[in-house]
Short mmCIF file of C-alpha atoms in Angstrom, two decimals:
data_model
loop_
_atom_site.label_atom_id
_atom_site.label_comp_id
_atom_site.label_asym_id
_atom_site.label_seq_id
_atom_site.Cartn_x
_atom_site.Cartn_y
_atom_site.Cartn_z
CA UNK X 166 36.25 18.45 -43.97
CA UNK X 167 33.14 15.95 -44.80
CA UNK X 168 31.65 17.81 -42.43
CA UNK X 169 31.69 20.91 -44.14
CA UNK X 170 30.74 20.07 -47.26
CA UNK X 171 28.31 18.19 -46.15
CA UNK X 172 27.12 21.61 -44.05
CA UNK X 173 27.53 23.96 -47.19
CA UNK X 174 25.30 21.03 -49.45
CA UNK X 175 22.48 20.81 -46.38
CA UNK X 176 22.31 24.67 -46.31
CA UNK X 177 22.39 25.21 -50.61
CA UNK X 178 19.69 22.56 -50.15
CA UNK X 179 17.77 24.25 -47.99
CA UNK X 180 18.23 27.39 -49.74
CA UNK X 181 17.17 26.07 -53.35
CA UNK X 182 13.70 24.59 -51.51
CA UNK X 183 12.90 27.99 -49.49
CA UNK X 184 12.98 29.48 -53.25
CA UNK X 185 10.95 26.95 -55.04
CA UNK X 186 8.36 27.41 -51.52
CA UNK X 187 8.28 30.45 -51.99
CA UNK X 188 7.67 30.42 -55.93
CA UNK X 189 4.63 28.10 -54.84
CA UNK X 190 3.28 30.21 -52.69
CA UNK X 191 3.69 33.54 -55.04
CA UNK X 192 1.90 31.59 -57.90
CA UNK X 193 -0.91 30.33 -55.81
CA UNK X 194 -1.71 34.08 -54.44
CA UNK X 195 -1.84 34.86 -58.49
CA UNK X 196 -3.96 32.46 -59.43
CA UNK X 197 -6.47 33.28 -55.94
CA UNK X 198 -6.51 37.09 -57.60
CA UNK X 199 -7.08 35.88 -60.88
CA UNK X 200 -10.31 33.50 -59.73
CA UNK X 201 -11.73 36.85 -57.50
CA UNK X 202 -11.00 39.52 -60.56
CA UNK X 203 -13.82 36.90 -62.16
CA UNK X 204 -16.12 37.24 -60.09
CA UNK X 205 -19.30 39.81 -60.16
CA UNK X 206 -18.97 43.13 -58.74
CA UNK X 207 -21.52 41.65 -55.69
CA UNK X 208 -19.74 38.40 -55.20
CA UNK X 209 -16.60 40.02 -55.19
CA UNK X 210 -18.04 41.91 -52.51
CA UNK X 211 -19.44 39.16 -50.41
CA UNK X 212 -16.21 37.32 -50.27
CA UNK X 213 -13.73 40.27 -50.19
CA UNK X 214 -13.41 41.00 -46.31
CA UNK X 215 -12.80 36.61 -46.50
CA UNK X 216 -10.17 37.21 -48.34
CA UNK X 217 -8.56 40.03 -47.00
CA UNK X 218 -8.18 37.94 -43.35
CA UNK X 219 -7.24 34.73 -45.63
CA UNK X 220 -4.42 36.39 -48.06
CA UNK X 221 -3.24 38.43 -45.06
CA UNK X 222 -2.94 41.73 -46.74
CA UNK X 223 -5.21 45.09 -46.67
CA UNK X 224 -8.52 45.51 -48.47
CA UNK X 225 -7.49 48.44 -50.41
CA UNK X 226 -4.44 46.57 -51.85
CA UNK X 227 -6.43 43.53 -52.76
CA UNK X 228 -9.06 45.92 -54.42
CA UNK X 229 -6.23 47.40 -56.32
CA UNK X 230 -4.79 44.28 -57.43
CA UNK X 231 -8.45 43.15 -58.57
CA UNK X 232 -9.01 46.17 -60.68
CA UNK X 233 -5.64 45.83 -62.76
CA UNK X 234 -6.33 42.13 -63.41
CA UNK X 235 -10.06 43.27 -64.32
CA UNK X 236 -8.84 45.45 -67.30
CA UNK X 237 -7.50 42.10 -68.59
CA UNK X 238 -10.43 40.44 -68.67
CA UNK X 239 -11.47 39.61 -72.59
CA UNK X 240 -15.03 40.43 -71.55
CA UNK X 241 -13.73 43.74 -69.63
CA UNK X 242 -12.32 45.24 -72.90
CA UNK X 243 -14.81 44.23 -75.27
CA UNK X 244 -17.32 46.28 -72.94
CA UNK X 245 -14.71 48.88 -72.57
CA UNK X 246 -14.62 49.93 -76.29
CA UNK X 247 -17.40 49.54 -76.85
CA UNK X 248 -19.01 52.19 -74.12
CA UNK X 249 -16.03 54.42 -76.01
CA UNK X 250 -16.53 54.04 -79.40
CA UNK X 251 -18.85 54.36 -81.84
CA UNK X 252 -19.82 50.50 -83.75
CA UNK X 253 -19.01 51.04 -87.56
CA UNK X 254 -19.87 48.74 -90.28
CA UNK X 255 -18.40 48.17 -93.08
CA UNK X 256 -19.34 49.11 -96.37
CA UNK X 257 -20.21 45.61 -97.94
CA UNK X 258 -18.82 45.99 -101.42
CA UNK X 259 -15.40 47.49 -102.39
CA UNK X 260 -14.58 50.98 -102.07
CA UNK X 261 -12.16 52.80 -104.90
CA UNK X 262 -10.17 55.10 -102.58
CA UNK X 263 -9.54 57.83 -105.05
CA UNK X 264 -13.08 58.25 -105.02
CA UNK X 265 -13.51 57.65 -101.32
CA UNK X 266 -10.61 60.77 -101.01
CA UNK X 267 -12.52 63.35 -103.52
CA UNK X 268 -15.65 62.41 -101.69
CA UNK X 269 -13.97 64.11 -98.16
CA UNK X 270 -11.91 66.38 -99.44
CA UNK X 271 -15.27 68.07 -101.51
CA UNK X 272 -17.17 67.61 -98.01
CA UNK X 273 -14.40 70.14 -96.45
CA UNK X 274 -14.35 72.54 -98.50
CA UNK X 275 -18.27 72.55 -98.59
CA UNK X 276 -18.18 73.35 -95.44
CA UNK X 277 -14.69 74.96 -94.84
CA UNK X 278 -13.05 77.87 -95.94
CA UNK X 279 -9.40 76.17 -96.28
CA UNK X 280 -5.60 76.57 -98.05
CA UNK X 281 -4.85 75.62 -101.21
CA UNK X 282 -4.32 71.32 -100.82
CA UNK X 283 -5.71 71.64 -97.71
CA UNK X 284 -8.59 69.37 -97.96
CA UNK X 285 -6.64 66.96 -100.08
CA UNK X 286 -3.71 66.46 -96.96
CA UNK X 287 -6.40 66.31 -94.65
CA UNK X 288 -7.99 63.56 -96.55
CA UNK X 289 -5.06 61.60 -96.82
CA UNK X 290 -4.15 61.67 -93.34
CA UNK X 291 -7.74 60.34 -92.23
CA UNK X 292 -6.89 57.27 -94.37
CA UNK X 293 -3.60 57.12 -92.44
CA UNK X 294 -5.51 56.97 -89.29
CA UNK X 295 -6.53 53.31 -90.39
CA UNK X 296 -3.04 52.52 -91.84
CA UNK X 297 -0.45 53.69 -89.81
CA UNK X 298 0.53 50.64 -88.09
CA UNK X 299 2.13 49.85 -91.61
CA UNK X 300 4.15 52.84 -91.51
CA UNK X 301 7.33 53.84 -89.51
CA UNK X 302 6.70 57.92 -89.88
CA UNK X 303 3.08 58.92 -88.67
CA UNK X 304 2.06 62.19 -89.49
CA UNK X 305 0.34 64.89 -87.12
CA UNK X 306 -2.61 66.90 -88.24
CA UNK X 307 -2.40 70.46 -86.42
CA UNK X 308 -5.19 72.84 -87.02
CA UNK X 309 -4.36 76.73 -87.05
CA UNK X 310 -5.70 79.82 -88.18
CA UNK X 311 -4.79 83.91 -88.07
CA UNK X 312 -8.07 84.36 -85.29
CA UNK X 313 -10.81 83.36 -83.04
CA UNK X 314 -13.93 81.23 -84.59
CA UNK X 315 -12.30 80.58 -87.92
CA UNK X 316 -13.75 77.14 -88.03
CA UNK X 317 -11.38 74.82 -86.77
CA UNK X 318 -13.53 72.88 -84.04
CA UNK X 319 -15.97 72.69 -87.14
CA UNK X 320 -13.64 71.23 -89.30
CA UNK X 321 -12.27 68.74 -86.07
CA UNK X 322 -15.67 67.44 -85.59
CA UNK X 323 -15.84 66.45 -89.23
CA UNK X 324 -12.74 65.16 -89.32
CA UNK X 325 -13.37 63.25 -86.42
CA UNK X 326 -16.36 61.61 -88.17
CA UNK X 327 -14.09 59.63 -90.86
CA UNK X 328 -10.87 58.75 -88.79
CA UNK X 329 -10.52 55.53 -87.05
CA UNK X 330 -11.55 55.35 -83.55
CA UNK X 331 -11.51 59.22 -83.08
CA UNK X 332 -11.35 60.18 -79.03
CA UNK X 333 -12.17 63.81 -78.21
CA UNK X 334 -10.93 65.76 -75.53
CA UNK X 335 -10.18 69.50 -74.32
CA UNK X 336 -8.32 68.64 -71.91
CA UNK X 337 -6.24 65.17 -70.99
CA UNK X 338 -3.04 64.85 -68.39
CA UNK X 339 0.46 63.54 -69.26
CA UNK X 340 -0.48 60.15 -67.58
CA UNK X 341 -4.37 59.85 -69.12
CA UNK X 342 -2.95 59.97 -72.53
CA UNK X 343 -0.16 57.38 -72.80
CA UNK X 344 -2.08 54.86 -70.68
CA UNK X 345 -5.59 55.77 -73.04
CA UNK X 346 -3.10 55.39 -76.46
CA UNK X 347 -1.81 51.77 -74.97
CA UNK X 348 -4.89 50.52 -73.77
CA UNK X 349 -7.28 51.90 -77.27
CA UNK X 350 -5.21 52.63 -79.63
CA UNK X 351 -7.59 55.82 -80.64
CA UNK X 352 -7.27 58.66 -82.93
CA UNK X 353 -7.13 61.75 -80.00
CA UNK X 354 -8.93 64.82 -81.27
CA UNK X 355 -7.28 67.49 -78.90
CA UNK X 356 -9.87 70.52 -79.08
CA UNK X 357 -8.75 74.12 -77.11
CA UNK X 358 -5.01 72.88 -77.24
CA UNK X 359 -3.45 76.05 -76.94
CA UNK X 360 -4.77 76.15 -73.60
CA UNK X 361 -2.72 73.56 -72.09
CA UNK X 362 -0.42 72.48 -74.49
CA UNK X 363 1.61 75.31 -74.52
CA UNK X 364 2.70 74.64 -70.41
CA UNK X 365 3.24 70.99 -70.64
CA UNK X 366 6.35 70.25 -72.17
CA UNK X 367 6.39 66.22 -70.93
CA UNK X 368 2.58 66.25 -72.41
CA UNK X 369 3.40 67.58 -75.49
CA UNK X 370 6.76 65.67 -75.77
CA UNK X 371 4.84 62.71 -75.11
CA UNK X 372 2.19 63.94 -78.78
CA UNK X 373 5.47 64.71 -80.74
CA UNK X 374 7.64 61.88 -80.08
CA UNK X 375 4.02 59.45 -81.03
CA UNK X 376 5.03 60.06 -84.50
CA UNK X 377 7.40 57.52 -84.84
CA UNK X 378 7.36 53.56 -84.04
CA UNK X 379 11.10 53.57 -82.59
CA UNK X 380 10.59 56.09 -80.09
CA UNK X 381 7.47 55.76 -79.23
CA UNK X 382 7.36 54.06 -75.93
CA UNK X 383 6.66 55.43 -72.49
CA UNK X 384 7.94 53.89 -69.55
CA UNK X 385 7.16 53.90 -66.12
CA UNK X 386 7.60 51.81 -62.75
CA UNK X 387 4.15 50.89 -61.47
CA UNK X 388 3.50 48.41 -58.68
CA UNK X 389 2.72 44.50 -58.79
CA UNK X 390 1.02 42.81 -56.00
CA UNK X 391 4.21 43.14 -53.25
CA UNK X 392 6.78 44.35 -55.74
CA UNK X 393 7.53 47.58 -58.40
CA UNK X 394 8.71 46.50 -62.07
CA UNK X 395 8.82 48.59 -65.06
CA UNK X 396 6.11 48.99 -67.77
CA UNK X 397 6.13 50.42 -71.50
CA UNK X 398 2.88 52.27 -72.58
CA UNK X 399 3.18 52.54 -76.64
CA UNK X 400 2.23 55.64 -77.79
CA UNK X 401 2.19 55.31 -81.43
CA UNK X 402 -0.69 56.91 -82.90
CA UNK X 403 -2.81 59.07 -85.38
#
């Protein structure tokens, strides 16, 4: 009996030791990948072949892991933001909200023929793109017209000059939409949406769900080095 207990204890100890070694190796690999991600492109290219042999993985796998980690580097995120969004300098003095809304509404009616109350509604929606995180529900802005060439794109461009982090697009895929929203939190300005949204229920579903903070997650299973894991993408945005 003592021999059996001793054997069971030895086996359990070996299992715990093996798990500890596995975690230690995994942490070590993660640290190495992070160091490689922080290298310049030229330095990484010089060390790539050596690291592929040392880590025992394919070059394409290493490239994918490095690319994923570089997206989270502070300097890379800052560079990506600067390349997409125009830097806007805040007004040095306090701005009266009522006067600002009145000015936006006036400029809209000056350059476009809109239904009664539409200019005021658009002005309020523009302001909401800066404050939507404070609210549970975020209404969407949809521009329609009875016939073609009525000025929808003109209004869209005017609105885009005023909203927070405008991102114009004439076409976008489902994956690009939820990844873009999750990474940059832009105000997505879709032009010619009738040419592709009517035939893509997954895409329209994500757009419609983005109005609420309680149901605005997209779950996808992605590869994280040697294993797959679920990730939630936040899609609430203007």
